[in-house]
Tab-separated table of C-alpha atoms and ligand atoms in Angstrom:
chain	number	residue	atom	x	y	z
A	98	MET	CA	0.000	0.000	0.000
A	99	ASP	CA	1.458	3.352	-1.097
A	100	MET	CA	0.623	5.993	1.522
A	101	GLU	CA	1.888	8.973	-0.482
A	102	PHE	CA	-0.567	11.058	-2.475
A	103	THR	CA	0.466	11.534	-6.118
A	104	ALA	CA	0.934	15.041	-7.577
A	105	GLU	CA	-2.434	14.526	-9.280
A	106	ASP	CA	-4.094	13.680	-5.968
A	107	LEU	CA	-2.568	16.761	-4.326
A	108	ALA	CA	-3.841	18.969	-7.151
A	109	PHE	CA	-7.272	17.415	-6.695
A	110	ARG	CA	-7.112	18.136	-2.959
A	111	ASP	CA	-6.344	21.796	-3.670
A	112	GLU	CA	-9.226	21.995	-6.121
A	113	VAL	CA	-11.615	20.521	-3.527
A	114	ARG	CA	-10.363	22.870	-0.803
A	115	ALA	CA	-10.831	25.908	-3.015
A	116	PHE	CA	-14.312	24.788	-4.058
A	117	ILE	CA	-15.439	24.317	-0.456
A	118	ALA	CA	-13.938	27.644	0.645
A	119	GLU	CA	-15.787	29.473	-2.144
A	120	ASN	CA	-19.079	27.603	-2.159
A	121	TYR	CA	-19.955	26.205	1.268
A	122	PRO	CA	-22.882	28.320	2.552
A	123	GLN	CA	-21.812	30.919	5.088
A	124	GLU	CA	-24.889	30.358	7.253
A	125	LEU	CA	-24.062	26.655	7.689
A	126	ARG	CA	-20.474	27.199	8.813
A	127	GLY	CA	-19.796	25.806	12.255
A	128	LYS	CA	-23.358	24.494	12.670
A	129	GLN	CA	-22.441	20.821	12.562
A	130	ASP	CA	-19.303	21.327	14.649
A	131	GLU	CA	-21.379	22.914	17.385
A	132	GLY	CA	-23.807	19.967	17.195
A	133	ASP	CA	-26.722	22.255	16.249
A	134	GLU	CA	-29.881	20.483	15.214
A	135	LEU	CA	-30.032	20.602	11.410
A	136	GLY	CA	-33.221	21.061	9.399
A	137	LYS	CA	-34.230	19.764	5.987
A	138	GLU	CA	-33.272	23.037	4.293
A	139	ASP	CA	-29.785	22.921	5.868
A	140	PHE	CA	-29.139	19.515	4.307
A	141	LEU	CA	-30.616	20.504	0.970
A	142	ALA	CA	-28.668	23.770	0.651
A	143	TRP	CA	-25.308	21.956	0.417
A	144	HIS	CA	-26.835	19.064	-1.554
A	145	ARG	CA	-28.033	21.455	-4.293
A	146	ILE	CA	-24.661	23.189	-4.561
A	147	LEU	CA	-22.916	19.848	-5.013
A	148	HIS	CA	-25.487	18.700	-7.535
A	149	LYS	CA	-24.900	21.826	-9.619
A	150	LYS	CA	-21.163	21.109	-9.575
A	151	GLY	CA	-21.751	17.405	-10.456
A	152	TRP	CA	-20.161	16.225	-7.196
A	153	VAL	CA	-23.181	15.057	-5.239
A	154	ALA	CA	-22.746	11.298	-5.814
A	155	PRO	CA	-19.013	10.485	-6.095
A	156	ALA	CA	-19.563	6.739	-5.678
A	157	TRP	CA	-22.120	6.363	-8.478
A	158	PRO	CA	-21.093	5.088	-11.929
A	159	VAL	CA	-20.440	7.999	-14.294
A	160	GLU	CA	-23.306	6.952	-16.605
A	161	TYR	CA	-25.796	7.623	-13.794
A	162	GLY	CA	-24.262	10.887	-12.567
A	163	GLY	CA	-21.150	9.843	-10.610
A	164	THR	CA	-17.854	11.728	-10.709
A	165	GLY	CA	-15.548	8.940	-11.880
A	166	TRP	CA	-13.153	9.685	-8.998
A	167	SER	CA	-10.696	7.027	-7.849
A	168	PRO	CA	-11.099	5.562	-4.315
A	169	THR	CA	-8.210	7.832	-3.234
A	170	GLN	CA	-9.960	10.903	-4.601
A	171	ARG	CA	-13.154	9.867	-2.817
A	172	TYR	CA	-11.113	9.530	0.368
A	173	ILE	CA	-9.643	13.016	-0.150
A	174	TRP	CA	-13.152	14.343	-0.725
A	175	SER	CA	-14.458	12.892	2.558
A	176	GLU	CA	-11.355	14.158	4.398
A	177	GLU	CA	-11.706	17.674	3.044
A	178	THR	CA	-15.456	17.956	3.621
A	179	ALA	CA	-15.012	16.760	7.220
A	180	ARG	CA	-12.035	19.064	7.719
A	181	ALA	CA	-14.203	22.011	6.644
A	182	ASP	CA	-17.079	20.713	8.827
A	183	CYS	CA	-19.422	20.419	5.829
A	184	ILE	CA	-22.827	18.933	6.539
A	185	ARG	CA	-22.943	15.219	5.778
A	186	LEU	CA	-25.466	14.577	3.025
A	187	MET	CA	-28.479	12.412	3.790
A	188	PRO	CA	-27.507	8.862	2.819
A	189	PHE	CA	-30.945	7.354	2.159
A	190	GLY	CA	-31.193	8.443	-1.484
A	191	LEU	CA	-27.553	8.881	-2.460
A	192	SER	CA	-25.876	5.960	-0.683
A	193	MET	CA	-28.722	3.498	-0.200
A	194	VAL	CA	-31.678	3.381	-2.578
A	195	GLY	CA	-29.839	5.091	-5.470
A	196	PRO	CA	-27.300	2.244	-5.843
A	197	VAL	CA	-30.128	-0.327	-5.488
A	198	ILE	CA	-32.097	1.355	-8.279
A	199	TYR	CA	-29.175	1.670	-10.721
A	200	THR	CA	-28.140	-1.939	-9.991
A	201	PHE	CA	-31.493	-3.740	-9.874
A	202	GLY	CA	-34.101	-1.258	-11.181
A	203	THR	CA	-35.946	-1.202	-14.497
A	204	PRO	CA	-35.029	1.452	-17.101
A	205	GLU	CA	-38.260	3.289	-16.142
A	206	GLN	CA	-37.356	3.257	-12.427
A	207	LYS	CA	-33.861	4.536	-13.201
A	208	ALA	CA	-35.216	7.349	-15.392
A	209	LYS	CA	-37.858	8.352	-12.861
A	210	PHE	CA	-35.952	8.232	-9.574
A	211	LEU	CA	-32.207	8.691	-10.114
A	212	PRO	CA	-32.262	12.300	-11.424
A	213	ARG	CA	-34.507	13.359	-8.522
A	214	ILE	CA	-32.199	11.717	-5.973
A	215	LEU	CA	-29.266	13.597	-7.472
A	216	SER	CA	-31.081	16.941	-7.506
A	217	GLY	CA	-32.430	16.497	-3.979
A	218	GLU	CA	-36.034	16.887	-5.165
A	219	ASP	CA	-36.996	13.644	-3.409
A	220	TRP	CA	-36.109	13.048	0.232
A	221	TRP	CA	-35.969	9.326	1.023
A	222	CYS	CA	-36.375	7.260	4.180
A	223	GLN	CA	-35.506	3.629	4.963
A	224	GLY	CA	-38.356	1.343	6.050
A	225	TYR	CA	-36.505	-1.798	7.128
A	226	SER	CA	-36.753	-2.197	10.925
A	227	GLU	CA	-39.916	-3.209	12.734
A	228	PRO	CA	-40.691	-3.755	16.393
A	229	GLY	CA	-39.069	-7.181	16.986
A	230	SER	CA	-37.281	-7.190	13.623
A	231	GLY	CA	-34.044	-5.215	13.848
A	232	SER	CA	-31.014	-7.496	14.096
A	233	ASP	CA	-33.283	-10.311	12.982
A	234	LEU	CA	-34.469	-8.274	10.007
A	235	ALA	CA	-35.635	-11.245	7.944
A	236	SER	CA	-38.414	-11.905	10.481
A	237	LEU	CA	-40.227	-8.721	9.349
A	238	ARG	CA	-44.024	-8.926	9.214
A	239	THR	CA	-45.233	-5.898	7.234
A	240	LYS	CA	-47.309	-7.601	4.588
A	241	ALA	CA	-47.987	-6.758	0.937
A	242	VAL	CA	-50.777	-8.568	-0.894
A	243	GLN	CA	-51.220	-8.100	-4.627
A	244	ASP	CA	-54.572	-6.712	-5.775
A	245	GLY	CA	-54.593	-6.173	-9.554
A	246	ASP	CA	-51.747	-3.843	-10.495
A	247	HIS	CA	-51.175	-2.743	-6.887
A	248	TYR	CA	-49.850	-4.189	-3.652
A	249	VAL	CA	-51.882	-3.475	-0.525
A	250	VAL	CA	-49.466	-2.960	2.361
A	251	ASN	CA	-50.223	-3.278	6.085
A	252	GLY	CA	-47.813	-3.151	9.007
A	253	GLN	CA	-45.513	-1.012	11.115
A	254	LYS	CA	-41.943	0.181	10.703
A	255	THR	CA	-39.876	1.821	13.401
A	256	TRP	CA	-36.754	3.949	13.933
A	257	THR	CA	-37.368	5.418	10.476
A	258	THR	CA	-34.851	8.261	10.338
A	259	MET	CA	-36.120	11.625	9.048
A	260	ALA	CA	-39.361	10.073	7.730
A	261	GLN	CA	-41.074	13.296	8.798
A	262	HIS	CA	-39.476	14.969	5.752
A	263	ALA	CA	-39.652	12.048	3.342
A	264	ASP	CA	-41.259	12.214	-0.095
A	265	TRP	CA	-40.456	8.546	-0.770
A	266	GLY	CA	-39.497	5.501	1.280
A	267	PHE	CA	-37.951	2.158	0.382
A	268	PHE	CA	-39.689	-0.604	2.305
A	269	LEU	CA	-39.057	-4.274	2.878
A	270	VAL	CA	-42.350	-6.147	2.894
A	271	ARG	CA	-43.398	-9.780	3.147
A	272	THR	CA	-44.981	-11.016	-0.073
A	273	ASP	CA	-44.877	-14.743	0.723
A	274	SER	CA	-45.560	-15.871	4.266
A	275	ASP	CA	-45.101	-19.574	3.460
A	276	ALA	CA	-41.593	-19.368	2.021
A	277	LYS	CA	-38.372	-19.428	4.077
A	278	GLN	CA	-38.007	-16.039	5.782
A	279	GLN	CA	-35.444	-14.501	3.395
A	280	GLU	CA	-37.243	-15.836	0.334
A	281	GLY	CA	-40.609	-14.152	0.907
A	282	ILE	CA	-39.521	-10.508	1.015
A	283	SER	CA	-39.898	-7.804	-1.652
A	284	PHE	CA	-38.414	-4.314	-1.996
A	285	LEU	CA	-40.973	-1.563	-2.633
A	286	LEU	CA	-40.632	2.145	-3.404
A	287	VAL	CA	-43.470	3.925	-1.641
A	288	ASP	CA	-44.736	7.471	-2.167
A	289	MET	CA	-45.010	8.756	1.412
A	290	LYS	CA	-48.069	10.848	0.489
A	291	THR	CA	-50.103	7.695	-0.269
A	292	PRO	CA	-53.266	7.498	1.869
A	293	GLY	CA	-52.884	5.108	4.840
A	294	ILE	CA	-49.359	6.166	5.875
A	295	THR	CA	-48.959	7.731	9.331
A	296	VAL	CA	-45.607	9.025	10.588
A	297	ARG	CA	-45.317	9.461	14.351
A	298	PRO	CA	-42.282	11.050	16.030
A	299	ILE	CA	-40.011	9.263	18.503
A	300	ILE	CA	-38.138	11.848	20.586
A	301	THR	CA	-34.702	10.547	21.521
A	302	LEU	CA	-32.679	10.953	24.722
A	303	GLY	CA	-30.952	14.112	23.450
A	304	GLY	CA	-34.343	15.750	22.805
A	305	GLU	CA	-34.170	15.481	19.000
A	306	HIS	CA	-36.872	14.449	16.561
A	307	GLU	CA	-34.721	12.307	14.319
A	308	VAL	CA	-36.550	8.968	14.228
A	309	ASN	CA	-40.161	7.911	13.741
A	310	GLU	CA	-42.677	5.130	13.727
A	311	VAL	CA	-44.321	4.612	10.345
A	312	TRP	CA	-47.704	2.910	10.222
A	313	LEU	CA	-49.063	1.486	6.979
A	314	GLU	CA	-52.761	0.766	6.699
A	315	ASP	CA	-54.123	-0.529	3.384
A	316	VAL	CA	-51.490	1.464	1.513
A	317	ARG	CA	-51.794	0.905	-2.240
A	318	VAL	CA	-48.439	0.718	-4.020
A	319	PRO	CA	-48.236	0.195	-7.812
A	320	VAL	CA	-46.568	-3.123	-8.705
A	321	GLU	CA	-44.279	-1.149	-11.040
A	322	ASN	CA	-42.682	0.327	-7.867
A	323	ARG	CA	-41.269	-3.064	-6.850
A	324	VAL	CA	-37.516	-3.222	-7.427
A	325	TYR	CA	-36.195	-6.544	-8.753
A	326	GLU	CA	-38.241	-9.742	-8.641
A	327	GLU	CA	-41.061	-10.482	-6.245
A	328	ASN	CA	-39.767	-12.368	-3.171
A	329	LYS	CA	-36.155	-11.541	-4.117
A	330	GLY	CA	-36.012	-8.271	-2.144
A	331	TRP	CA	-33.505	-9.751	0.302
A	332	THR	CA	-30.877	-9.557	-2.449
A	333	CYS	CA	-31.455	-5.770	-2.706
A	334	ALA	CA	-31.608	-5.463	1.094
A	335	LYS	CA	-28.194	-7.110	1.616
A	336	PHE	CA	-26.619	-5.143	-1.235
A	337	LEU	CA	-27.891	-1.928	0.352
A	338	LEU	CA	-26.594	-2.812	3.817
A	339	ALA	CA	-23.065	-3.283	2.416
A	340	HIS	CA	-23.308	0.259	0.996
A	341	GLU	CA	-24.706	1.551	4.304
A	342	ARG	CA	-21.583	0.359	6.121
A	343	THR	CA	-19.136	1.964	3.685
A	344	GLY	CA	-17.817	5.149	5.268
A	345	ILE	CA	-19.425	4.258	8.582
A	346	ALA	CA	-16.015	4.483	10.327
A	347	GLY	CA	-16.368	8.276	10.201
A	348	VAL	CA	-12.603	8.819	10.553
A	349	ALA	CA	-12.553	12.312	9.099
A	350	ALA	CA	-15.408	13.545	11.304
A	351	SER	CA	-13.776	12.010	14.393
A	352	LYS	CA	-10.567	13.902	13.626
A	353	ARG	CA	-12.555	17.125	13.865
A	354	GLY	CA	-14.195	15.875	17.050
A	355	ILE	CA	-10.794	15.409	18.698
A	356	GLU	CA	-9.652	18.861	17.574
A	357	ARG	CA	-12.825	20.283	19.132
A	358	ILE	CA	-12.054	18.550	22.447
A	359	LYS	CA	-8.555	20.014	22.386
A	360	ASP	CA	-10.006	23.500	21.777
A	361	ILE	CA	-12.401	23.074	24.708
A	362	ALA	CA	-9.627	21.736	26.935
A	363	ARG	CA	-7.426	24.724	26.074
A	364	SER	CA	-10.213	27.055	27.263
A	365	GLU	CA	-11.330	25.134	30.358
A	366	GLN	CA	-9.224	25.639	33.470
A	367	ASP	CA	-8.004	22.887	35.762
A	368	GLY	CA	-6.819	24.894	38.774
A	369	ASP	CA	-4.274	27.331	37.435
A	370	ARG	CA	-3.556	25.481	34.194
A	371	PRO	CA	-5.589	24.675	31.081
A	372	LEU	CA	-7.360	21.314	31.245
A	373	LEU	CA	-5.281	20.160	28.279
A	374	ALA	CA	-2.165	20.430	30.468
A	375	ASN	CA	-3.642	17.942	32.958
A	376	PRO	CA	-1.648	14.725	32.320
A	377	PHE	CA	-4.638	12.447	32.986
A	378	PHE	CA	-6.835	14.328	30.524
A	379	LYS	CA	-4.007	14.628	28.001
A	380	ARG	CA	-3.480	10.885	28.161
A	381	LYS	CA	-7.139	10.225	27.298
A	382	VAL	CA	-6.888	12.547	24.292
A	383	ALA	CA	-3.671	10.822	23.193
A	384	GLU	CA	-5.273	7.361	23.493
A	385	LEU	CA	-8.211	8.484	21.381
A	386	GLN	CA	-5.916	9.975	18.782
A	387	THR	CA	-3.794	6.818	18.639
A	388	ASP	CA	-6.833	4.578	18.200
A	389	LEU	CA	-8.184	6.883	15.507
A	390	THR	CA	-4.877	6.783	13.616
A	391	ALA	CA	-4.931	2.978	13.740
A	392	LEU	CA	-8.496	3.015	12.415
A	393	GLU	CA	-7.501	5.398	9.642
A	394	PHE	CA	-4.774	3.011	8.495
A	395	THR	CA	-7.264	0.143	8.485
A	396	GLU	CA	-9.602	2.251	6.386
A	397	LEU	CA	-6.764	3.131	3.999
A	398	ARG	CA	-5.879	-0.576	3.677
A	399	SER	CA	-9.501	-1.270	2.847
A	400	LEU	CA	-9.455	1.550	0.260
A	401	ALA	CA	-6.264	0.160	-1.272
A	402	GLY	CA	-8.057	-3.194	-1.593
A	403	GLU	CA	-10.992	-1.465	-3.268
A	404	ALA	CA	-8.648	0.333	-5.681
A	405	ALA	CA	-7.199	-3.104	-6.558
A	406	GLY	CA	-10.700	-4.369	-7.353
A	407	ARG	CA	-11.513	-6.163	-4.100
A	408	GLY	CA	-14.944	-5.081	-2.794
A	409	PRO	CA	-15.620	-4.200	0.856
A	410	GLY	CA	-15.407	-7.469	2.791
A	411	PRO	CA	-15.884	-8.336	6.461
A	412	GLU	CA	-13.360	-5.633	7.380
A	413	SER	CA	-16.244	-3.170	7.060
A	414	SER	CA	-17.562	-4.741	10.313
A	415	LEU	CA	-14.286	-3.908	12.014
A	416	LEU	CA	-14.433	-0.333	10.705
A	417	LYS	CA	-17.982	-0.029	12.013
A	418	ILE	CA	-17.159	-1.320	15.508
A	419	LYS	CA	-14.019	0.731	16.040
A	420	GLY	CA	-15.394	3.851	14.314
A	421	SER	CA	-18.592	3.918	16.380
A	422	GLU	CA	-16.750	3.268	19.650
A	423	ILE	CA	-14.393	6.163	18.922
A	424	GLN	CA	-17.298	8.459	18.038
A	425	GLN	CA	-18.874	7.670	21.400
A	426	ARG	CA	-15.610	8.143	23.311
A	427	ILE	CA	-15.230	11.585	21.718
A	428	THR	CA	-18.622	12.719	23.036
A	429	GLU	CA	-17.802	11.228	26.465
A	430	LEU	CA	-14.531	13.133	26.670
A	431	ALA	CA	-16.186	16.356	25.465
A	432	LEU	CA	-18.749	16.017	28.246
A	433	GLU	CA	-15.962	15.394	30.750
A	434	ALA	CA	-14.178	18.513	29.473
A	435	VAL	CA	-17.169	20.861	29.888
A	436	GLY	CA	-18.003	19.308	33.272
A	437	HIS	CA	-20.994	20.851	35.048
A	438	TYR	CA	-21.554	23.341	32.184
A	439	GLY	CA	-23.053	20.400	30.306
A	440	ALA	CA	-25.764	19.939	32.946
A	441	PRO	CA	-28.173	22.751	31.879
A	442	TYR	CA	-28.565	21.000	28.552
A	443	PHE	CA	-29.591	17.607	29.843
A	444	ARG	CA	-33.048	17.025	28.459
A	445	GLY	CA	-35.796	18.410	30.661
A	446	PHE	CA	-33.440	20.354	32.895
A	447	GLY	CA	-34.414	24.029	32.842
A	448	GLU	CA	-37.048	23.523	30.133
A	449	GLY	CA	-39.164	26.663	29.837
A	450	ASP	CA	-36.425	28.968	31.174
A	451	ASN	CA	-36.044	32.138	29.171
A	452	GLU	CA	-32.563	32.933	30.429
A	453	HIS	CA	-29.371	31.917	28.712
A	454	PRO	CA	-27.785	29.243	30.937
A	455	ILE	CA	-24.395	30.009	32.395
A	456	GLY	CA	-21.310	28.559	30.807
A	457	PRO	CA	-19.510	28.828	27.490
A	458	ASP	CA	-21.333	28.442	24.161
A	459	TYR	CA	-19.384	25.300	23.265
A	460	ALA	CA	-21.093	23.517	26.175
A	461	HIS	CA	-24.605	23.842	24.829
A	462	ARG	CA	-24.713	20.804	22.523
A	463	THR	CA	-22.259	18.629	24.415
A	464	ALA	CA	-24.789	16.686	26.502
A	465	PRO	CA	-27.335	16.228	23.652
A	466	SER	CA	-24.501	15.030	21.358
A	467	TYR	CA	-23.340	12.602	24.041
A	468	PHE	CA	-26.835	11.102	24.259
A	469	ASN	CA	-27.414	11.191	20.513
A	470	MET	CA	-24.228	9.295	19.722
A	471	ARG	CA	-25.318	6.268	21.768
A	472	LYS	CA	-27.066	5.322	18.520
A	473	THR	CA	-23.873	4.624	16.617
A	474	THR	CA	-23.304	1.207	18.162
A	475	ILE	CA	-26.907	0.216	17.376
A	476	TYR	CA	-27.714	1.396	13.856
A	477	GLY	CA	-26.200	0.073	10.628
A	478	GLY	CA	-26.213	-3.402	12.244
A	479	SER	CA	-25.458	-3.371	15.996
A	480	ASN	CA	-21.862	-3.857	17.130
A	481	GLU	CA	-22.710	-7.235	18.676
A	482	ILE	CA	-23.911	-8.393	15.247
A	483	GLN	CA	-20.682	-7.049	13.692
A	484	HIS	CA	-18.687	-9.083	16.240
A	485	ASN	CA	-20.655	-12.150	15.134
A	486	ILE	CA	-19.776	-11.425	11.486
A	487	ILE	CA	-16.062	-11.117	12.327
A	488	ALA	CA	-16.179	-14.333	14.373
A	489	LYS	CA	-17.713	-16.199	11.444
A	490	MET	CA	-16.147	-14.624	8.368
A	491	VAL	CA	-12.679	-13.634	9.627
A	492	LEU	CA	-11.924	-16.043	12.458
A	493	GLY	CA	-13.888	-18.955	11.011
A	494	LEU	CA	-15.519	-19.738	14.354
B	680	FAD	C1	-30.898	6.382	15.774
B	680	FAD	C2	-31.340	5.195	14.976
B	680	FAD	C3	-31.724	5.368	13.667
B	680	FAD	C4	-32.191	4.286	12.933
B	680	FAD	N1	-32.638	4.512	11.643
B	680	FAD	C5	-33.224	3.501	10.975
B	680	FAD	C6	-33.830	3.739	9.706
B	680	FAD	O1	-33.821	4.859	9.167
B	680	FAD	N2	-34.463	2.714	9.094
B	680	FAD	C7	-34.508	1.462	9.619
B	680	FAD	O2	-35.076	0.573	9.005
B	680	FAD	N3	-33.934	1.199	10.832
B	680	FAD	C8	-33.301	2.186	11.519
B	680	FAD	N4	-32.750	1.947	12.756
B	680	FAD	C9	-32.932	0.620	13.363
B	680	FAD	C10	-31.653	-0.183	13.550
B	680	FAD	O3	-31.254	-0.742	12.330
B	680	FAD	C11	-31.960	-1.248	14.607
B	680	FAD	O4	-32.181	-0.561	15.834
B	680	FAD	C12	-30.836	-2.234	14.760
B	680	FAD	O5	-30.748	-3.077	13.653
B	680	FAD	C13	-31.021	-3.108	16.034
B	680	FAD	O6	-32.266	-3.701	16.052
B	680	FAD	P1	-33.239	-3.583	17.305
B	680	FAD	O7	-33.329	-2.142	17.696
B	680	FAD	O8	-34.513	-4.271	16.965
B	680	FAD	O9	-32.508	-4.337	18.486
B	680	FAD	P2	-32.468	-5.912	18.699
B	680	FAD	O10	-32.197	-6.599	17.403
B	680	FAD	O11	-33.677	-6.326	19.476
B	680	FAD	O12	-31.199	-6.061	19.610
B	680	FAD	C14	-31.211	-5.775	21.008
B	680	FAD	C15	-29.815	-6.080	21.554
B	680	FAD	O13	-29.521	-7.482	21.404
B	680	FAD	C16	-28.322	-7.659	20.659
B	680	FAD	N5	-28.461	-8.815	19.755
B	680	FAD	C17	-29.500	-9.087	18.931
B	680	FAD	N6	-29.278	-10.227	18.255
B	680	FAD	C18	-28.070	-10.677	18.635
B	680	FAD	C19	-27.258	-11.803	18.274
B	680	FAD	N7	-27.673	-12.692	17.346
B	680	FAD	N8	-26.060	-11.948	18.861
B	680	FAD	C20	-25.609	-11.041	19.798
B	680	FAD	N9	-26.339	-9.962	20.182
B	680	FAD	C21	-27.534	-9.776	19.603
B	680	FAD	C22	-28.173	-6.377	19.841
B	680	FAD	O14	-26.829	-6.133	19.506
B	680	FAD	C23	-28.708	-5.332	20.804
B	680	FAD	O15	-27.700	-4.979	21.741
B	680	FAD	C24	-32.243	2.999	13.507
B	680	FAD	C25	-31.821	2.825	14.832
B	680	FAD	C26	-31.378	3.904	15.565
B	680	FAD	C27	-30.959	3.688	16.986
């Protein structure tokens, strides 16, 4: 593995840096770094700029609107966008259903949906999980029964991220209850405005409205909105999950997270010295940084494999486990650094107050971020499930 960037790669990096400096919206700067809650328009503002430039879907094949960048260039892109604290684009269209549609969809589905995913006109959500069917996804019970040229769908999905904004959702539904679990599932594209769909908020520990329950009652979905063959949806589902895990290590964003902790610890006092000069605190920062560097090298090895034509294998499970643990440790250390200034922002504490709580501004999202990031070891396939995959596929146990 060659760790040096070529002159071409360095020129590309400069081009990306200049583009971000000139085009990233002023009003979004610092928002993500501060952990501010981001709205639909925040996500779409950056999405539209990238679409105009032709850079919104670097991983897509060029014929469908991708950039044709090498894996190294894609790595540079993710590094530079994280370095500049650019908002991460919503993955449900670009990284999940888009690749499913261009790989398994009909020409009509490709023509209808792909341009609107690229432009940001359609906001997508992922209807996989159900109460009782998360890790054991294949046990899902939401049922679709064919009636003429429509399916009639009944059931409940849960943890559906950002479904409150969604125009479309991709849903796994059971179309054959007698077949073996994985063989009776189909993959449907559902217009979220169809009568019979109810989206109810789930407010999480940090106080955010990020996830939802989605209820489907006699929802009529045209058969032409089924991707791939009936009862073969598991093939699309697995393909999509592999894409979901790519980039899940979040190395570039964690680098910024550590820099933010250092900034906080330079401002916070520990007696008559900055907190960052406290050897115990400094050691924790150093351990985090060391683990992150090790993770980065693992990610680079995986990228080198991809560049040599080997697809993401079970090492993506390792990237997921280590990446999510580091993300959580960063929020833990940030909370430790702000100390009691984090307390006014614990959910429910001081609700209804009209006075600005005491303490520095950087403290205000620290506790909500800490709570919010508990999710990282659960979503995208829980870390316990990733350990199982490593045990089976890598260790042969
Ligand atoms: C913030 C957030 C956003 C999400 N967004 C979406 C979304 O947009 N769309 C969507 O479809 N889903 C989404 N999910 C759901 C997510 O995919 C599931 O929560 C996840 O797959 C775990 O399933 P579960 O919650 O049913 O837990 P369970 O599967 O019930 O697991 C409970 C615990 O048991 C452990 N466990 C389960 N089985 C095993 C096993 N075989 N071996 C060892 N341990 C095991 C798990 O690791 C976990 O610790 C989201 C979840 C969260 C937290």
